[in-house]
């Protein structure tokens, strides 16, 4: 099946500032894809070009087998700069956005009532938008984004300003969309949430792609030949071990050992060694670096 | 030009329905008729023109005028004169009748009236409108003239003098070839009424253009401030959005002017009937041209206002930018007085050729009639060329500037956007 989104050598400048430079990546259908990067990296500009709100200077975009601007009805977009008609009622807001996406009034209304239940706003259907809390408005915006049951959903900072309960609700909703076969592009700064949701990511910094691929593979790439074992055995100085250091609990007591193997020594061989020696192993796992650490290392140039 | 899609109409309907229910719109729409109603009531009480109204208010108060004749010219009264005038032999009796309220006033015709003496009139200090009307009426003057001349001139000549005093001159209007444009007095009346109505239509269309353009400016400015633009632009094109707003808010402006017009007809009653009669005399050619200028003018100014709304970083800034265009449109109204004197003077003609002033200038000139055909052609062709360019360029700038928050597009950026489009 062709990818939901294919971007090739995309470039866009404003005045003399290169906002996006030679950006290429693909998003598979049915996946949750993380488009990450620091503020001002070029994520929103890239998304606006995908949505045909901005025209690229060069490069190609293929979205759901179409050029940008065609098939808007199959795409749902929650922009970072988002707002609502403050004087409009909640239900009317959803119906209007549904109609703009090509639904009939009756269909938009039925979908709106269903979605209001899903985002737990059904009791506020008659309220005016300005009477809603910020979190409620954000849930309403998300409902408006998916009212037309799009095949591809682009969410730019969907968790911004939400309390943990609503973060969990939105996370659940994103997973439900994925389970329904939708493709989701998620741009967010909450790396722990990205880690729990995304299978693949692309990291943009200063307009360029600096990381792109399977998230698990990227994490392994940032901790090559690293293992974590428990309890602390003391393997330092053994053949094949390049480095070993204790991993401490919050109270300063060791809870395990972080080991870096020499090149050419596989974790499997090392595990067999330990088992053969009868080491009292409780835990043996390939170590990975948290995504926010990778993010900081890449963006600050310490990777 | 605007591409009309189903979404354009969805936006137009949304803009209309949301704004027609706004408190500000309802207030502004009802304020003008309310002021008109108050004005009519005040005029009815203090204006003094409505005789029937005064008759009602002063029912019981006499309109009779006493006459103390010392000239001998008014020894007897005709049956007709006797309904309005009462002869008195001495001033004391007439004065008593006046003070009792049986007379609206009295006059003393001096003995030398036939040789140049002037009559003297008397009213009560608080006699008010009733006395003033009775003594200032043409009827009293005709009564005095008839008395003065009856023995001096033949009856035919006397009738002629009275008609001159009573009737208007009914001028015959000539066209540029010196031929009468109207055949009779009724037609002349219709032509005059037609001018007033044409002018009123032009004025209303002008008000409608700027009422709607004002709504456009505010609507775009608010959506930009509310950050709702990007959500909308992910569903529709900038051209759809612009077209939907221009149509929806244009209909809103027309609704407002329609309500004002209807209430004007209802409030003025008789004047409304006059207007209806005069509408029949309204030149259909002028009306068709006025509508053409209205549509082209609205498309141009509507787009310019929406673009101005998108350019500003706040409503106040947007209004300042829009002020430039409003000023352009107001120039023709500033020289309105000169156009009345000569609708074809050169400044008016030049302003008719310039697209930004053409719709207003032509709408002001058209009711005068006899406008050179080349002025109509040049202004229409200019607008037909300019309007699509403005709409095209406006949509490009609109699309780019809508997403610039907290930063206004520079002139250089506007130029770059237009060139890149």
Coordinates of C-alpha atoms in Angstrom, one line a residue, chain A residues 15-16 44 48 51-55 72-73 75 77 79-86 88 96-97 99-105, chain B residues 6-7 10-11 13-15 18 223 226-238 241 245 399-400 403-405 412-413:
Chain A
X15 CA 12.3 36.7 2.8
X16 CA 15.9 35.5 3.2
X44 CA 4.5 24.2 11.2
X48 CA 1.2 24.2 6.3
X51 CA -2.2 21.4 4.0
X52 CA -1.7 23.7 0.9
X53 CA -1.9 26.7 3.1
X54 CA 1.6 27.6 2.0
X55 CA 3.2 26.8 -1.3
X72 CA -9.1 18.2 1.8
X73 CA -12.1 16.2 2.9
X75 CA -7.6 15.2 6.0
X77 CA -5.9 19.3 10.7
X79 CA -3.2 23.6 13.8
X80 CA -1.0 25.0 16.6
X81 CA -2.5 28.5 16.1
X82 CA -6.1 27.5 16.6
X83 CA -9.2 29.2 17.7
X84 CA -13.0 29.0 17.6
X85 CA -15.9 31.3 17.0
X86 CA -16.3 32.5 20.6
X88 CA -21.1 30.3 18.5
X96 CA -20.3 24.3 10.6
X97 CA -16.8 22.7 10.5
X99 CA -20.2 21.3 6.5
X100 CA -17.0 23.0 5.5
X101 CA -15.5 19.5 5.1
X102 CA -18.3 18.6 2.8
X103 CA -20.8 16.8 5.1
X104 CA -24.5 17.5 4.8
X105 CA -26.0 19.4 7.7
Chain B
X6 CA -20.8 24.7 -2.4
X7 CA -18.4 25.7 0.4
X10 CA -21.9 27.4 3.2
X11 CA -19.6 30.2 4.4
X13 CA -24.9 31.4 4.9
X14 CA -22.8 31.1 8.0
X15 CA -21.6 34.7 7.9
X18 CA -24.2 34.5 12.6
X223 CA -11.3 35.7 12.8
X226 CA -9.5 34.5 17.3
X227 CA -6.9 32.3 15.5
X228 CA -9.7 30.5 13.7
X229 CA -8.4 31.2 10.3
X230 CA -6.0 28.3 9.9
X231 CA -8.7 25.8 10.9
X232 CA -11.0 27.3 8.2
X233 CA -8.2 27.4 5.6
X234 CA -7.5 23.7 6.1
X235 CA -11.0 23.1 4.9
X236 CA -11.5 25.7 2.2
X237 CA -9.3 27.8 -0.1
X238 CA -8.6 31.4 0.7
X241 CA -13.4 32.0 2.2
X245 CA -17.6 36.4 3.2
X399 CA -4.1 34.0 2.1
X400 CA -0.6 35.0 3.2
X403 CA -1.5 33.5 9.0
X404 CA 0.9 36.2 10.1
X405 CA 0.1 36.7 13.8
X412 CA 7.8 44.6 0.2
X413 CA 6.2 41.4 1.4

